[in-house]
Tab-separated table of C-alpha atoms in Angstrom:
chain	number	residue	atom	x	y	z
U	1	MET	CA	14.053	-68.206	-15.654
U	2	ILE	CA	13.679	-66.222	-19.348
U	3	PHE	CA	9.901	-67.083	-18.636
U	4	THR	CA	9.433	-65.621	-15.759
U	5	GLN	CA	10.896	-62.666	-16.488
U	6	ILE	CA	8.916	-62.691	-19.533
U	7	SER	CA	5.621	-63.335	-17.596
U	8	LYS	CA	6.395	-60.889	-15.557
U	9	ARG	CA	6.835	-58.154	-17.899
U	10	ILE	CA	3.575	-58.938	-19.504
U	11	LEU	CA	1.894	-58.883	-15.980
U	12	TYR	CA	3.445	-55.452	-15.562
U	13	MET	CA	2.209	-54.138	-18.556
U	14	LEU	CA	-1.246	-55.447	-18.272
U	15	TRP	CA	-1.672	-53.689	-15.109
U	16	MET	CA	-0.163	-50.219	-16.445
U	17	VAL	CA	-2.955	-50.708	-19.436
U	18	MET	CA	-6.011	-51.341	-16.563
U	19	LEU	CA	-4.597	-48.589	-14.163
U	20	PHE	CA	-4.504	-46.359	-17.050
U	21	SER	CA	-7.949	-46.804	-18.924
U	22	SER	CA	-9.355	-46.999	-15.522
U	23	PRO	CA	-11.569	-44.520	-13.476
U	24	LEU	CA	-8.830	-43.941	-11.423
U	25	ALA	CA	-6.411	-42.526	-14.141
U	26	ASN	CA	-9.336	-40.489	-15.603
U	27	ALA	CA	-9.720	-38.985	-11.983
U	28	LEU	CA	-5.788	-38.435	-11.598
U	29	GLU	CA	-5.999	-36.419	-14.685
U	30	ASP	CA	-8.693	-34.321	-14.298
U	31	ASN	CA	-8.601	-30.838	-13.235
U	32	ALA	CA	-10.506	-29.694	-10.143
U	33	PRO	CA	-14.175	-30.179	-9.826
U	34	GLU	CA	-16.289	-27.446	-11.815
U	35	GLY	CA	-16.570	-24.069	-9.989
U	36	GLU	CA	-13.812	-24.672	-7.365
U	37	SER	CA	-11.793	-22.082	-6.302
U	38	ALA	CA	-8.617	-21.212	-3.410
U	39	LYS	CA	-6.457	-18.829	-2.313
U	40	LEU	CA	-3.374	-19.424	-1.123
U	41	VAL	CA	-0.279	-17.811	0.387
U	42	ILE	CA	3.341	-19.476	-0.030
U	43	GLN	CA	6.293	-18.287	2.192
U	44	VAL	CA	9.638	-17.870	0.991
U	45	SER	CA	12.180	-17.470	3.755
U	46	THR	CA	15.252	-19.519	2.381
U	47	ASN	CA	17.547	-18.416	-0.043
U	48	ASP	CA	18.126	-21.937	-1.265
U	49	PRO	CA	17.589	-21.903	-4.793
U	50	GLY	CA	15.926	-25.525	-5.008
U	51	LYS	CA	13.270	-24.639	-2.493
U	52	GLN	CA	12.361	-21.061	-4.339
U	53	HIS	CA	12.169	-23.538	-7.134
U	54	LEU	CA	9.519	-25.762	-5.999
U	55	ALA	CA	7.937	-22.469	-4.684
U	56	LEU	CA	7.094	-21.196	-7.953
U	57	SER	CA	6.617	-24.975	-9.517
U	58	ASN	CA	3.654	-25.210	-6.548
U	59	VAL	CA	2.195	-22.356	-7.908
U	60	TYR	CA	2.424	-23.278	-11.730
U	61	ASN	CA	1.065	-26.367	-10.712
U	62	LEU	CA	-1.943	-25.170	-8.596
U	63	GLN	CA	-2.628	-22.508	-12.065
U	64	LYS	CA	-2.654	-25.766	-13.984
U	65	TYR	CA	-5.227	-27.631	-11.021
U	66	TYR	CA	-7.784	-25.087	-10.438
U	67	GLY	CA	-7.413	-22.799	-13.877
U	68	ILE	CA	-5.731	-19.382	-13.536
U	69	ASP	CA	-8.890	-17.529	-12.975
U	70	ASN	CA	-9.960	-19.953	-9.806
U	71	ILE	CA	-7.000	-19.551	-7.492
U	72	GLU	CA	-5.718	-16.684	-5.957
U	73	ILE	CA	-2.213	-17.061	-5.046
U	74	GLU	CA	0.147	-14.526	-3.050
U	75	VAL	CA	4.243	-15.479	-2.416
U	76	VAL	CA	5.332	-13.818	0.072
U	77	ALA	CA	9.467	-13.636	0.399
U	78	TYR	CA	11.091	-12.334	3.848
U	79	GLY	CA	14.649	-13.131	5.193
U	80	PRO	CA	16.798	-14.778	3.249
U	81	GLY	CA	14.213	-15.630	0.722
U	82	ILE	CA	13.840	-12.089	-0.086
U	83	SER	CA	16.578	-13.156	-2.596
U	84	LEU	CA	13.441	-14.389	-5.178
U	85	LEU	CA	12.700	-11.094	-5.934
U	86	TYR	CA	15.595	-9.879	-6.645
U	87	PRO	CA	15.503	-8.831	-10.412
U	88	GLU	CA	18.903	-10.272	-11.413
U	89	GLY	CA	18.081	-13.487	-9.830
U	90	LYS	CA	17.952	-16.858	-10.684
U	91	GLU	CA	14.120	-17.329	-10.625
U	92	ALA	CA	13.489	-13.790	-11.996
U	93	ALA	CA	11.909	-14.422	-15.207
U	94	ARG	CA	9.611	-17.116	-13.604
U	95	VAL	CA	8.710	-14.479	-11.027
U	96	ARG	CA	7.946	-12.049	-13.807
U	97	SER	CA	6.260	-14.468	-15.661
U	98	LEU	CA	3.859	-15.483	-13.040
U	99	MET	CA	3.259	-11.858	-11.814
U	100	ALA	CA	1.885	-11.273	-15.485
U	101	GLN	CA	-0.703	-14.115	-14.352
U	102	ASP	CA	-1.740	-12.126	-11.666
U	103	VAL	CA	0.215	-13.901	-9.054
U	104	VAL	CA	1.383	-11.444	-6.500
U	105	PHE	CA	4.395	-11.379	-5.194
U	106	THR	CA	5.351	-9.774	-1.686
U	107	GLY	CA	8.433	-8.529	-0.104
U	108	CYS	CA	9.175	-7.560	3.724
U	109	GLN	CA	10.293	-4.163	4.325
U	110	ASN	CA	11.885	-5.112	7.764
U	111	THR	CA	14.162	-7.877	5.699
U	112	LEU	CA	15.057	-5.153	3.188
U	113	ASP	CA	16.082	-2.548	5.925
U	114	THR	CA	18.038	-5.333	7.780
U	115	ILE	CA	20.003	-5.585	4.511
U	116	LYS	CA	20.399	-1.696	4.424
U	117	ALA	CA	21.866	-1.389	7.772
U	118	SER	CA	24.382	-4.053	7.523
U	119	ASN	CA	25.811	-2.874	4.176
U	120	GLY	CA	24.282	0.411	3.581
U	121	LYS	CA	22.034	-0.249	0.202
U	122	GLU	CA	18.706	-1.417	0.182
U	123	PRO	CA	18.329	-4.639	-2.630
U	124	GLN	CA	16.398	-3.499	-5.788
U	125	LEU	CA	13.331	-5.285	-6.292
U	126	ILE	CA	11.133	-7.419	-9.202
U	127	ASP	CA	9.236	-4.167	-10.723
U	128	ASP	CA	5.478	-4.442	-9.135
U	129	VAL	CA	6.698	-6.308	-6.041
U	130	GLU	CA	4.277	-5.365	-3.455
U	131	ILE	CA	6.429	-3.804	0.083
U	132	VAL	CA	4.425	-4.902	3.348
U	133	ARG	CA	6.131	-3.563	6.500
U	134	ALA	CA	6.173	-8.063	7.828
U	135	GLY	CA	6.351	-10.799	5.725
U	136	VAL	CA	5.285	-12.283	8.907
U	137	ALA	CA	2.438	-10.728	10.058
U	138	ARG	CA	0.792	-10.410	5.585
U	139	ILE	CA	0.946	-14.159	6.044
U	140	ILE	CA	-1.131	-13.942	8.974
U	141	GLN	CA	-3.302	-11.017	7.431
U	142	LEU	CA	-4.180	-13.587	4.304
U	143	GLN	CA	-4.715	-16.327	6.457
U	144	ASP	CA	-7.466	-14.424	8.041
U	145	GLN	CA	-9.133	-13.803	5.051
U	146	GLY	CA	-8.948	-17.194	4.350
U	147	PHE	CA	-6.090	-17.912	2.595
U	148	LYS	CA	-4.674	-21.452	3.044
U	149	TYR	CA	-0.591	-21.449	3.849
U	150	LEU	CA	2.427	-23.368	2.194
U	151	TYR	CA	5.549	-23.845	3.065
U	152	PRO	CA	7.498	-25.571	0.216
């Protein structure tokens, strides 16, 4: 029995060595092919902290893959997702950091108007967030401009 466990471990270690020294492993670590670029719009329409965190992680991972200069990203927040853009929000520091890396964050004026109508005060958003009349319409416009769509 001990021999079987040792044999399995040795086989596993050999397999791992082969995997990580193979061309497949190198391909998995490579960035996008030279000159490849992308345009992406990410929808954030939930106030779920995990999903908002995932959306921002997707931005980071795509910048890492393509290179910051080779990907254009716009995050469109509306409905409950507008909370991603609050200056006191859990992800505010990450949003500001990504904005400094030319990621565009857009908030929906319809959502802001709805919040103001329900509690009498329009929420403040992080400085330099762009405002559009309708978040959903903005996503359609970006798709018409060749942006791929992601809803994490």
